[in-house]
């Protein structure tokens, strides 16, 4: 398994995937820095004036600053998720079916190595790039927000613990798809499910804020399909857990976590990875090559 | 089907496109699960780890990672094949040398020609020093020189005791190197046996060349083989007679020489492997 993992990791390095990803991530960070710089004053003013309006609970000046402190890093983390998620999907879309179609995998599968070993090796090889990348990107986002807005998440370690799980989920999901779908269908399916997960999470928050509880169930359904959004919401919930009333949540909008994810859903989000990998191994083991 | 391939021999599997040759091989190496029945290789269930430890395989269509060098591809396979680390470097050098890629091992596969990629595929198949090697169209991408080198390599492997299972459309190639052949038609083995036996069983005629005025020699041959047909052209005549066994040829020669005839050439004509193949599968639709 480790031979496959290291070979897969080296493949990601040699194919210039890392180089392209690093360059585009730096562009993203630069844009994020510009956004933070330009909008920082405006957002602070907006929060202060919003807080001063009667009948909304009112936020003291310090709380407004804290809301801003949460919004900057959360926005960065929210956007950075898409980078990690897309990278996971694009890396793994052709991992099994693509390699079988081109004849790259057959000579490997006749070696005395199990199909589980091949699949897990590929997963680990991609994860060896994906996890450090996600950690570095999220740290960089936190650093930029801190440097420009003076804002830092109250529980950065929780974010760094939970957020790398989402790309691993998408990696497992894409590998599962790759065991029975052609490359393009697998990639498109992964991207759409990822999008569905994010949109479902956003809709859930907005629906709860608007008091439409039935729409809030959308997020539950999408989370069952791809529960990565749940992890972000847990981080977001912790980031604003010090605030009372709904004002800060309204200010954060789709970035918010009005209701923190339930414990079973968090457990599901974590066991999702081994669950999908097990299913992928089962399907791959039964597939003719 | 039951197919027996003696150890240390080269077996050629023939059949038209879609007859099931590659499917059979892919089943035997464990890439395909049999829908019915069981398959075993070297006494182990086909596809089992024990069987896979002792086989090598060159697929008909394959691609090695183009970003890696030949040595890196072989190093991966050495690791997967559980070759002891101490032996890996030497074994990789040996197989690269065997396929004539020793000076190209550190080049990226993306820079390899089709023929070089085919040779690398053969090197991968031979890397673990397997007891049994399955080669599916091993010379399909090679030029005539490369084909000859592969044929010579197969013969050397046989001399070293390796058993080779060869899938090929190139009947001439099979005729040159194989000890036994099997012919597959619509998934069923319609003929199998030693190549010499297969060709021997179909040998039909021989020709003796005499001077046109050598009537004694001609009459002597006709007395032994009454169905002899005479073709006279210029100074020489060709006497064509049917044969049913190896011994018919020396009998004919002896009869002519005893009668005082002078033989200028003896030629034996049997069905070629191609003729046998076409007669067995030619009507397949």
Coordinates of C-alpha atoms in Angstrom, one line a residue:
Chain A
X1 CA 0.0 0.0 0.0
X2 CA 2.8 2.5 0.9
X3 CA 4.5 1.8 -2.4
X4 CA 1.3 2.9 -4.2
X5 CA 0.9 5.9 -1.8
X6 CA 4.4 7.2 -2.3
X7 CA 4.2 6.7 -6.1
X8 CA 0.8 8.5 -6.2
X9 CA 2.3 11.3 -4.1
X10 CA 5.2 11.7 -6.4
X11 CA 2.9 11.7 -9.3
X12 CA 1.0 14.7 -7.9
X13 CA 4.4 16.5 -7.5
X14 CA 5.7 15.6 -11.0
X15 CA 2.6 16.4 -12.8
X16 CA 3.0 20.0 -11.7
X17 CA -0.3 19.8 -9.8
X18 CA 1.4 21.2 -6.8
X19 CA 3.0 24.1 -8.7
X20 CA -0.3 25.1 -10.3
X21 CA -2.1 24.8 -7.0
X22 CA 0.4 26.9 -5.1
X23 CA 0.4 29.6 -7.7
X24 CA -3.4 29.8 -7.8
X25 CA -3.6 29.7 -4.1
X26 CA -1.2 32.6 -3.8
X27 CA -3.4 34.5 -6.2
X28 CA -6.4 33.7 -4.0
X29 CA -4.6 34.8 -0.9
X30 CA -3.6 38.1 -2.6
X31 CA -7.3 38.7 -3.6
X32 CA -8.4 37.8 -0.1
X33 CA -5.9 40.3 1.3
X34 CA -7.2 43.0 -1.0
X35 CA -10.8 42.2 0.0
X36 CA -9.9 42.4 3.7
X37 CA -8.1 45.6 3.2
X38 CA -10.8 47.4 1.1
X39 CA -13.8 46.1 3.0
X40 CA -12.4 46.2 6.5
X41 CA -13.4 49.8 7.3
X42 CA -16.7 49.5 5.5
X43 CA -17.8 46.4 7.2
X44 CA -16.9 47.8 10.6
X45 CA -19.0 50.8 9.9
X46 CA -21.9 48.7 8.7
X47 CA -21.7 46.5 11.8
X48 CA -21.7 49.5 14.1
X49 CA -24.6 51.2 12.4
X50 CA -26.6 48.0 12.2
X51 CA -26.0 47.4 15.9
X52 CA -27.2 50.8 16.8
X53 CA -30.7 50.2 15.2
X54 CA -33.4 49.7 17.8
X55 CA -35.3 46.5 18.2
X56 CA -32.5 44.2 17.0
X57 CA -30.9 43.6 20.4
X58 CA -28.1 46.1 19.7
X59 CA -24.5 45.2 19.8
X60 CA -22.0 47.2 21.9
X61 CA -19.0 48.5 20.0
X62 CA -16.8 45.7 21.3
X63 CA -19.2 43.1 20.1
X64 CA -19.3 44.7 16.7
X65 CA -15.6 44.4 16.5
X66 CA -15.8 40.8 17.5
X67 CA -18.4 40.1 14.8
X68 CA -16.0 41.6 12.3
X69 CA -13.2 39.5 13.8
X70 CA -15.2 36.4 13.1
X71 CA -16.4 37.4 9.7
X72 CA -13.0 38.0 8.1
X73 CA -11.4 34.6 8.9
X74 CA -14.7 32.8 8.3
X75 CA -15.1 34.3 4.9
X76 CA -11.5 33.3 4.1
X77 CA -12.0 29.7 5.4
X78 CA -15.3 29.4 3.6
X79 CA -13.6 30.3 0.3
X80 CA -10.5 28.3 0.9
X81 CA -12.7 25.2 1.3
X82 CA -13.5 25.3 -2.4
X83 CA -9.9 25.2 -3.3
X84 CA -9.2 22.1 -1.2
X85 CA -12.4 20.5 -2.3
X86 CA -11.9 21.0 -6.0
X87 CA -8.3 19.8 -5.7
X88 CA -9.5 16.6 -4.0
X89 CA -12.0 15.9 -6.8
X90 CA -9.8 16.7 -9.7
X91 CA -6.9 14.6 -8.3
X92 CA -9.0 11.5 -7.8
X93 CA -11.5 11.6 -10.6
X94 CA -9.5 9.3 -12.8
X95 CA -7.7 7.4 -10.1
X96 CA -9.3 4.0 -10.8
X97 CA -11.5 4.1 -13.9
X98 CA -9.1 6.5 -15.7
X99 CA -6.1 4.3 -15.0
X100 CA -8.1 1.2 -16.0
X101 CA -9.2 2.8 -19.3
X102 CA -5.7 3.7 -20.2
X103 CA -4.3 0.4 -19.1
X104 CA -2.1 1.9 -16.4
X105 CA -3.5 -0.2 -13.6
X106 CA -3.7 -3.7 -15.0
X107 CA 0.0 -4.5 -14.6
X108 CA -0.2 -3.3 -11.0
X109 CA -3.3 -5.4 -10.1
X110 CA -1.6 -8.6 -11.2
X111 CA 1.0 -8.1 -8.5
X112 CA 0.5 -9.7 -5.1
X113 CA -1.2 -6.7 -3.7
X114 CA -4.9 -6.4 -2.7
X115 CA -7.3 -4.1 -4.5
X116 CA -7.9 -2.6 -1.0
X117 CA -4.2 -1.9 -0.8
X118 CA -4.2 -0.2 -4.2
X119 CA -7.2 2.0 -3.4
X120 CA -6.0 2.9 0.1
X121 CA -2.6 3.6 -1.3
X122 CA -4.0 6.1 -3.8
X123 CA -6.1 7.7 -1.1
X124 CA -3.1 8.1 1.2
X125 CA -0.9 9.4 -1.7
X126 CA -3.5 12.1 -2.5
X127 CA -4.1 12.8 1.2
X128 CA -0.3 13.3 1.7
X129 CA -0.7 16.4 -0.5
X130 CA -4.2 17.4 0.4
X131 CA -4.0 17.6 4.2
X132 CA -0.8 19.7 4.4
X133 CA -2.2 21.9 1.6
X134 CA -5.5 22.5 3.4
X135 CA -3.7 23.2 6.7
X136 CA -1.3 25.7 5.0
X137 CA -4.0 27.4 3.1
X138 CA -6.3 27.8 6.2
X139 CA -3.3 29.0 8.2
X140 CA -2.4 31.5 5.5
X141 CA -6.0 32.8 5.4
X142 CA -6.0 33.2 9.2
X143 CA -2.7 35.0 9.0
X144 CA -3.9 37.4 6.3
X145 CA -7.1 38.1 8.3
X146 CA -5.0 38.7 11.4
X147 CA -2.5 40.9 9.7
X148 CA -5.1 43.1 7.9
X149 CA -8.2 43.0 10.0
X150 CA -6.5 42.2 13.3
X151 CA -8.9 39.3 13.5
X152 CA -8.3 35.7 14.5
X153 CA -10.7 32.9 15.1
X154 CA -11.1 32.2 18.8
X155 CA -10.5 28.5 18.2
X156 CA -8.1 28.2 15.3
X157 CA -7.0 24.7 16.4
X158 CA -10.5 23.4 16.0
X159 CA -10.6 24.8 12.5
X160 CA -7.3 23.2 11.6
X161 CA -8.5 19.9 13.1
X162 CA -11.9 19.8 11.3
X163 CA -11.4 21.6 8.0
X164 CA -8.9 19.1 6.4
X165 CA -11.6 16.4 6.9
X166 CA -13.8 17.9 4.2
X167 CA -11.3 17.4 1.3
X168 CA -10.7 13.9 2.6
X169 CA -14.4 13.2 2.4
X170 CA -14.5 14.5 -1.1
X171 CA -11.4 12.4 -1.9
X172 CA -13.1 9.3 -0.6
X173 CA -16.4 10.2 -2.4
X174 CA -14.5 10.7 -5.7
X175 CA -12.5 7.5 -5.3
X176 CA -15.8 5.7 -4.7
X177 CA -17.2 7.2 -7.9
X178 CA -14.1 6.3 -9.8
X179 CA -14.6 2.7 -9.1
X180 CA -17.7 2.5 -11.3
X181 CA -18.0 5.8 -13.3
X182 CA -15.9 7.1 -16.2
X183 CA -13.5 9.9 -15.5
X184 CA -15.7 12.8 -16.7
X185 CA -18.9 11.6 -15.0
X186 CA -17.0 11.0 -11.8
X187 CA -15.4 14.4 -11.8
X188 CA -18.7 16.2 -12.7
X189 CA -20.5 14.2 -10.1
X190 CA -18.0 15.1 -7.4
X191 CA -18.1 18.8 -8.2
X192 CA -21.9 18.8 -8.2
X193 CA -22.1 17.0 -4.9
X194 CA -19.6 19.4 -3.4
X195 CA -21.6 22.3 -4.7
X196 CA -24.8 20.8 -3.4
X197 CA -23.2 20.4 0.0
X198 CA -22.1 24.0 0.1
X199 CA -25.4 25.4 -1.3
X200 CA -27.4 23.1 1.0
X201 CA -25.5 24.4 4.0
X202 CA -26.0 28.0 3.0
X203 CA -29.7 27.5 2.3
X204 CA -30.1 25.8 5.7
X205 CA -28.6 28.8 7.5
X206 CA -30.6 31.3 5.5
X207 CA -33.8 29.3 6.0
X208 CA -33.3 29.1 9.7
X209 CA -32.5 32.9 9.9
X210 CA -35.7 33.5 7.9
X211 CA -37.7 31.2 10.2
X212 CA -38.5 28.7 7.4
X213 CA -37.7 25.5 9.3
X214 CA -38.9 23.1 6.6
X215 CA -36.3 24.5 4.2
X216 CA -33.7 24.0 6.9
X217 CA -34.0 20.2 6.3
X218 CA -32.4 20.7 2.9
X219 CA -29.1 21.1 4.7
X220 CA -29.6 17.8 6.5
X221 CA -30.3 16.0 3.2
X222 CA -27.3 17.4 1.4
X223 CA -25.1 16.8 4.5
X224 CA -26.0 13.1 4.4
X225 CA -24.8 13.0 0.8
X226 CA -21.6 15.0 1.4
X227 CA -21.3 16.2 5.0
X228 CA -18.2 18.4 4.6
X229 CA -20.2 21.5 5.2
X230 CA -21.1 20.3 8.7
X231 CA -17.5 20.6 9.7
X232 CA -17.3 24.2 8.5
X233 CA -20.5 25.0 10.4
X234 CA -19.1 23.6 13.6
X235 CA -16.1 25.9 13.2
X236 CA -18.4 28.8 12.5
X237 CA -20.6 28.0 15.5
X238 CA -17.5 28.0 17.8
X239 CA -16.3 31.3 16.3
X240 CA -19.5 33.1 17.2
X241 CA -20.4 31.1 20.3
X242 CA -19.6 34.1 22.5
X243 CA -22.4 36.2 20.9
X244 CA -25.9 36.3 22.2
X245 CA -29.0 37.1 20.1
X246 CA -29.3 36.6 16.4
X247 CA -27.7 39.8 15.2
X248 CA -24.3 38.5 14.6
X249 CA -25.7 35.5 12.8
X250 CA -27.7 37.8 10.5
X251 CA -24.6 39.8 9.9
X252 CA -22.7 36.6 8.8
X253 CA -25.5 35.4 6.6
X254 CA -24.5 32.2 4.8
X255 CA -21.2 32.1 6.7
X256 CA -23.1 31.6 9.9
X257 CA -24.0 28.5 11.9
X258 CA -27.3 29.6 13.5
X259 CA -27.8 26.2 15.0
X260 CA -24.6 24.2 15.6
X261 CA -24.5 20.8 13.9
X262 CA -25.7 17.9 16.0
X263 CA -23.3 15.5 17.6
X264 CA -24.5 12.5 15.5
X265 CA -24.1 14.6 12.3
X266 CA -20.5 15.5 13.3
X267 CA -19.8 11.8 14.0
X268 CA -21.3 11.0 10.6
X269 CA -19.1 13.6 8.9
X270 CA -16.0 11.9 10.4
X271 CA -17.0 8.2 9.8
X272 CA -18.1 9.2 6.3
X273 CA -14.5 8.8 5.1
X274 CA -13.9 5.2 6.3
X275 CA -17.4 4.3 5.3
X276 CA -17.0 5.5 1.7
X277 CA -13.6 4.0 1.5
X278 CA -15.0 0.6 2.6
X279 CA -17.7 0.8 -0.1
X280 CA -15.1 1.9 -2.7
X281 CA -12.9 -1.1 -1.8
X282 CA -15.9 -3.4 -2.1
X283 CA -16.9 -2.2 -5.5
X284 CA -13.3 -2.1 -6.8
X285 CA -12.8 -5.7 -5.6
X286 CA -15.8 -6.8 -7.6
X287 CA -14.9 -4.9 -10.7
X288 CA -13.3 -6.6 -13.7
X289 CA -10.2 -4.8 -14.9
Chain B
X1 CA -11.8 -25.4 -21.0
X2 CA -8.9 -27.4 -19.7
X3 CA -5.6 -26.2 -21.1
X4 CA -2.3 -27.7 -20.2
X5 CA 1.0 -25.9 -20.8
X6 CA 4.1 -27.8 -19.9
X7 CA 6.7 -26.0 -17.8
X8 CA 9.6 -24.4 -19.6
X9 CA 7.7 -24.2 -22.9
X10 CA 6.2 -21.4 -25.1
X11 CA 2.5 -21.8 -25.7
X12 CA 0.8 -19.7 -28.4
X13 CA -2.9 -18.9 -28.1
X14 CA -4.4 -18.0 -31.5
X15 CA -7.8 -16.8 -32.4
X16 CA -9.7 -14.1 -34.3
X17 CA -10.5 -10.8 -32.8
X18 CA -13.2 -11.3 -30.2
X19 CA -12.6 -15.0 -29.9
X20 CA -11.8 -14.6 -26.2
X21 CA -8.0 -14.7 -26.1
X22 CA -7.4 -11.6 -24.0
X23 CA -10.5 -12.5 -21.8
X24 CA -8.9 -15.9 -21.1
X25 CA -5.6 -14.4 -20.2
X26 CA -7.1 -11.6 -18.1
X27 CA -9.1 -14.3 -16.3
X28 CA -6.0 -16.4 -15.6
X29 CA -4.1 -13.4 -14.2
X30 CA -7.0 -12.5 -12.0
X31 CA -8.2 -9.2 -13.7
X32 CA -11.5 -10.8 -14.5
X33 CA -13.7 -13.0 -12.4
X34 CA -15.1 -16.1 -14.1
X35 CA -18.8 -15.8 -14.5
X36 CA -19.0 -19.6 -14.2
X37 CA -16.6 -22.3 -13.2
X38 CA -13.1 -21.9 -11.7
X39 CA -9.7 -21.1 -13.1
X40 CA -6.4 -22.2 -11.7
X41 CA -2.9 -21.3 -12.6
X42 CA 0.2 -23.2 -11.4
X43 CA -2.0 -25.1 -9.0
X44 CA -3.4 -22.0 -7.3
X45 CA -6.8 -20.3 -7.9
X46 CA -6.4 -17.8 -10.7
X47 CA -6.0 -14.3 -9.2
X48 CA -5.0 -15.5 -5.8
X49 CA -2.0 -13.9 -4.2
X50 CA -0.1 -17.2 -4.4
X51 CA -0.7 -17.4 -8.1
X52 CA 0.1 -13.7 -8.7
X53 CA 3.4 -14.1 -6.9
X54 CA 4.6 -16.4 -9.6
X55 CA 3.3 -14.8 -12.8
X56 CA 4.3 -11.9 -15.0
X57 CA 1.9 -10.1 -17.3
X58 CA 2.1 -7.8 -20.3
X59 CA -1.4 -6.5 -21.2
X60 CA -2.3 -6.0 -24.8
X61 CA -3.1 -2.3 -24.1
X62 CA -1.2 -0.7 -21.4
X63 CA 0.4 2.6 -20.4
X64 CA 3.0 3.3 -17.9
X65 CA 3.0 6.6 -16.1
X66 CA 4.7 9.0 -18.5
X67 CA 5.9 11.3 -15.7
X68 CA 8.1 8.5 -14.3
X69 CA 11.4 7.1 -15.5
X70 CA 11.7 3.5 -16.6
X71 CA 13.7 2.7 -13.4
X72 CA 11.0 4.4 -11.3
X73 CA 8.3 2.2 -12.9
X74 CA 10.3 -0.9 -12.3
X75 CA 11.1 0.2 -8.7
X76 CA 7.4 0.4 -8.0
X77 CA 6.8 -3.0 -9.5
X78 CA 9.7 -4.5 -7.6
X79 CA 8.2 -3.2 -4.4
X80 CA 4.7 -4.5 -5.3
X81 CA 6.2 -7.9 -6.3
X82 CA 7.9 -8.1 -2.9
X83 CA 11.4 -8.4 -4.3
X84 CA 13.9 -8.0 -1.4
X85 CA 15.4 -4.5 -1.4
X86 CA 18.9 -5.8 -1.7
X87 CA 18.0 -7.5 -5.0
X88 CA 16.0 -4.8 -6.5
X89 CA 18.7 -2.7 -8.1
X90 CA 20.5 -5.6 -9.7
X91 CA 17.2 -7.2 -10.9
X92 CA 16.1 -3.9 -12.5
X93 CA 19.4 -3.6 -14.3
X94 CA 19.1 -7.2 -15.5
X95 CA 15.7 -6.8 -17.0
X96 CA 16.5 -3.5 -18.6
X97 CA 19.5 -5.2 -20.2
X98 CA 17.3 -8.1 -21.3
X99 CA 15.0 -5.8 -23.2
X100 CA 17.7 -3.5 -24.5
X101 CA 16.8 -0.5 -22.4
X102 CA 19.8 -0.3 -20.1
X103 CA 20.9 3.1 -21.4
X104 CA 17.4 4.5 -21.3
X105 CA 16.3 3.5 -17.8
X106 CA 16.7 7.0 -16.3
X107 CA 14.7 8.7 -19.1
X108 CA 11.1 9.6 -18.5
X109 CA 8.6 7.3 -20.1
X110 CA 7.1 10.3 -21.9
X111 CA 10.3 10.3 -24.0
X112 CA 10.0 6.7 -25.0
X113 CA 9.0 5.5 -28.4
X114 CA 6.1 3.0 -28.8
X115 CA 8.6 0.2 -29.1
X116 CA 10.6 1.3 -26.0
X117 CA 7.3 1.4 -24.0
X118 CA 6.6 -2.1 -25.2
X119 CA 10.0 -3.2 -24.1
X120 CA 9.5 -1.6 -20.7
X121 CA 6.2 -3.5 -20.4
X122 CA 8.1 -6.7 -21.1
X123 CA 10.7 -5.8 -18.5
X124 CA 7.9 -5.2 -16.0
X125 CA 6.4 -8.6 -16.8
X126 CA 9.8 -10.3 -16.3
X127 CA 10.9 -8.3 -13.3
X128 CA 10.0 -10.7 -10.5
X129 CA 11.6 -13.6 -12.4
X130 CA 8.2 -15.3 -12.8
X131 CA 7.6 -19.0 -13.4
X132 CA 4.9 -18.2 -15.9
X133 CA 4.7 -15.1 -18.1
X134 CA 1.6 -14.0 -20.0
X135 CA 2.4 -11.9 -22.9
X136 CA -0.6 -10.4 -24.8
X137 CA 0.6 -9.3 -28.3
X138 CA 4.2 -8.5 -27.0
X139 CA 5.5 -7.4 -30.4
X140 CA 2.5 -5.4 -31.7
X141 CA 4.3 -2.1 -31.4
X142 CA 7.8 -3.3 -32.4
X143 CA 9.6 -2.9 -35.7
X144 CA 11.0 -6.0 -37.4
X145 CA 14.3 -5.8 -35.6
X146 CA 12.5 -5.4 -32.3
X147 CA 10.3 -8.4 -33.0
X148 CA 13.3 -10.5 -33.7
X149 CA 14.9 -9.4 -30.5
X150 CA 11.8 -10.3 -28.5
X151 CA 11.6 -13.7 -30.2
X152 CA 15.2 -14.3 -29.2
X153 CA 14.4 -13.1 -25.7
X154 CA 11.5 -15.6 -25.5
X155 CA 13.7 -18.4 -26.6
X156 CA 16.3 -17.5 -23.9
X157 CA 13.6 -17.3 -21.2
X158 CA 12.5 -20.8 -22.3
X159 CA 16.0 -22.1 -22.0
X160 CA 16.1 -20.7 -18.4
X161 CA 13.0 -22.7 -17.6
X162 CA 10.4 -19.9 -17.8
X163 CA 7.0 -20.9 -19.2
X164 CA 5.6 -18.4 -21.6
X165 CA 1.9 -18.0 -22.6
X166 CA 1.8 -16.0 -25.8
X167 CA -1.2 -14.3 -27.3
X168 CA -0.5 -13.2 -30.8
X169 CA -2.0 -12.5 -34.2
X170 CA 1.3 -13.0 -35.9
X171 CA 1.1 -16.6 -36.9
X172 CA 4.6 -16.6 -38.4
X173 CA 5.9 -15.4 -35.1
X174 CA 4.0 -18.1 -33.2
X175 CA 5.3 -20.7 -35.7
X176 CA 8.9 -19.6 -35.1
X177 CA 8.9 -19.7 -31.3
X178 CA 6.1 -21.7 -29.9
X179 CA 6.3 -25.4 -28.8
X180 CA 2.5 -25.8 -28.5
X181 CA -0.4 -23.8 -29.7
X182 CA -4.1 -23.6 -29.0
X183 CA -6.7 -22.2 -31.3
X184 CA -9.7 -20.4 -29.8
X185 CA -13.0 -20.0 -31.6
X186 CA -15.9 -18.1 -30.0
X187 CA -14.5 -18.8 -26.5
X188 CA -13.9 -22.5 -27.1
X189 CA -10.6 -24.3 -27.7
X190 CA -11.0 -26.0 -31.1
X191 CA -7.4 -27.3 -31.4
X192 CA -4.5 -27.7 -29.1
X193 CA -1.2 -29.6 -29.2
X194 CA 2.4 -29.5 -30.1
X195 CA 3.1 -27.2 -33.1
X196 CA 5.2 -29.9 -34.8
X197 CA 2.4 -32.5 -34.3
X198 CA -0.2 -30.0 -35.6
X199 CA 1.8 -29.3 -38.7
X200 CA 2.9 -32.9 -39.2
X201 CA -0.6 -34.1 -39.1
X202 CA -1.5 -31.9 -42.1
X203 CA 1.7 -32.5 -44.2
X204 CA 0.3 -33.5 -47.6
X205 CA 3.0 -33.8 -50.3
X206 CA 6.6 -33.7 -51.2
X207 CA 8.4 -32.8 -54.4
X208 CA 11.6 -34.4 -55.9
X209 CA 13.4 -32.6 -58.6
X210 CA 15.0 -34.8 -61.3
X211 CA 16.4 -34.2 -64.8
X212 CA 13.7 -34.4 -67.4
X213 CA 15.4 -37.4 -69.1
X214 CA 15.7 -39.4 -65.8
X215 CA 13.0 -41.9 -66.6
X216 CA 14.4 -44.6 -64.3
X217 CA 14.2 -42.3 -61.3
X218 CA 10.7 -41.2 -62.3
X219 CA 9.5 -44.8 -62.7
X220 CA 11.0 -45.9 -59.4
X221 CA 9.2 -43.1 -57.5
X222 CA 5.9 -43.9 -59.3
X223 CA 6.2 -47.6 -58.4
X224 CA 6.4 -46.7 -54.7
X225 CA 3.9 -43.8 -54.8
X226 CA 1.4 -44.5 -57.6
X227 CA -0.3 -41.1 -57.1
X228 CA 2.8 -39.2 -58.2
X229 CA 2.2 -36.3 -60.5
X230 CA 4.9 -35.2 -63.0
X231 CA 5.5 -31.6 -64.0
X232 CA 8.1 -31.2 -66.8
X233 CA 9.6 -27.8 -67.5
X234 CA 12.9 -27.3 -69.4
X235 CA 15.8 -29.5 -68.3
X236 CA 14.1 -30.6 -65.0
X237 CA 10.9 -32.3 -63.9
X238 CA 9.1 -32.0 -60.6
X239 CA 7.6 -35.2 -59.2
X240 CA 5.0 -34.4 -56.6
X241 CA 3.8 -37.3 -54.4
X242 CA 1.5 -37.5 -51.4
X243 CA 3.1 -38.4 -48.0
X244 CA 1.4 -39.7 -44.9
X245 CA 4.4 -39.9 -42.5
X246 CA 7.9 -38.6 -41.9
X247 CA 9.3 -41.9 -43.3
X248 CA 7.7 -41.5 -46.7
X249 CA 10.3 -38.9 -47.7
X250 CA 13.4 -41.1 -47.1
X251 CA 11.6 -44.0 -48.7
X252 CA 11.0 -42.0 -51.9
X253 CA 14.6 -40.8 -52.0
X254 CA 15.9 -44.3 -51.5
X255 CA 13.7 -45.7 -54.3
X256 CA 15.0 -43.1 -56.8
X257 CA 18.7 -43.4 -55.8
X258 CA 18.5 -47.2 -55.9
X259 CA 17.1 -47.0 -59.5
X260 CA 20.2 -44.9 -60.4
X261 CA 18.3 -41.6 -60.4
X262 CA 20.1 -38.3 -59.4
X263 CA 18.1 -36.1 -57.1
X264 CA 18.6 -32.3 -57.4
X265 CA 16.2 -31.2 -54.7
X266 CA 13.7 -32.5 -52.2
X267 CA 11.0 -30.2 -50.8
X268 CA 8.2 -31.0 -48.4
X269 CA 5.0 -29.1 -48.5
X270 CA 2.6 -29.2 -45.6
X271 CA -0.1 -26.8 -44.5
X272 CA 1.2 -23.7 -42.9
X273 CA 0.0 -22.7 -39.5
X274 CA -1.9 -20.0 -41.3
X275 CA -3.8 -22.5 -43.4
X276 CA -4.6 -24.6 -40.4
X277 CA -5.7 -21.5 -38.5
X278 CA -7.9 -20.3 -41.4
X279 CA -9.4 -23.8 -41.9
X280 CA -10.4 -23.9 -38.2
X281 CA -11.7 -20.4 -37.6
X282 CA -12.1 -19.0 -41.1
X283 CA -15.8 -19.5 -41.1
X284 CA -16.3 -17.9 -37.8
X285 CA -18.7 -15.0 -37.9

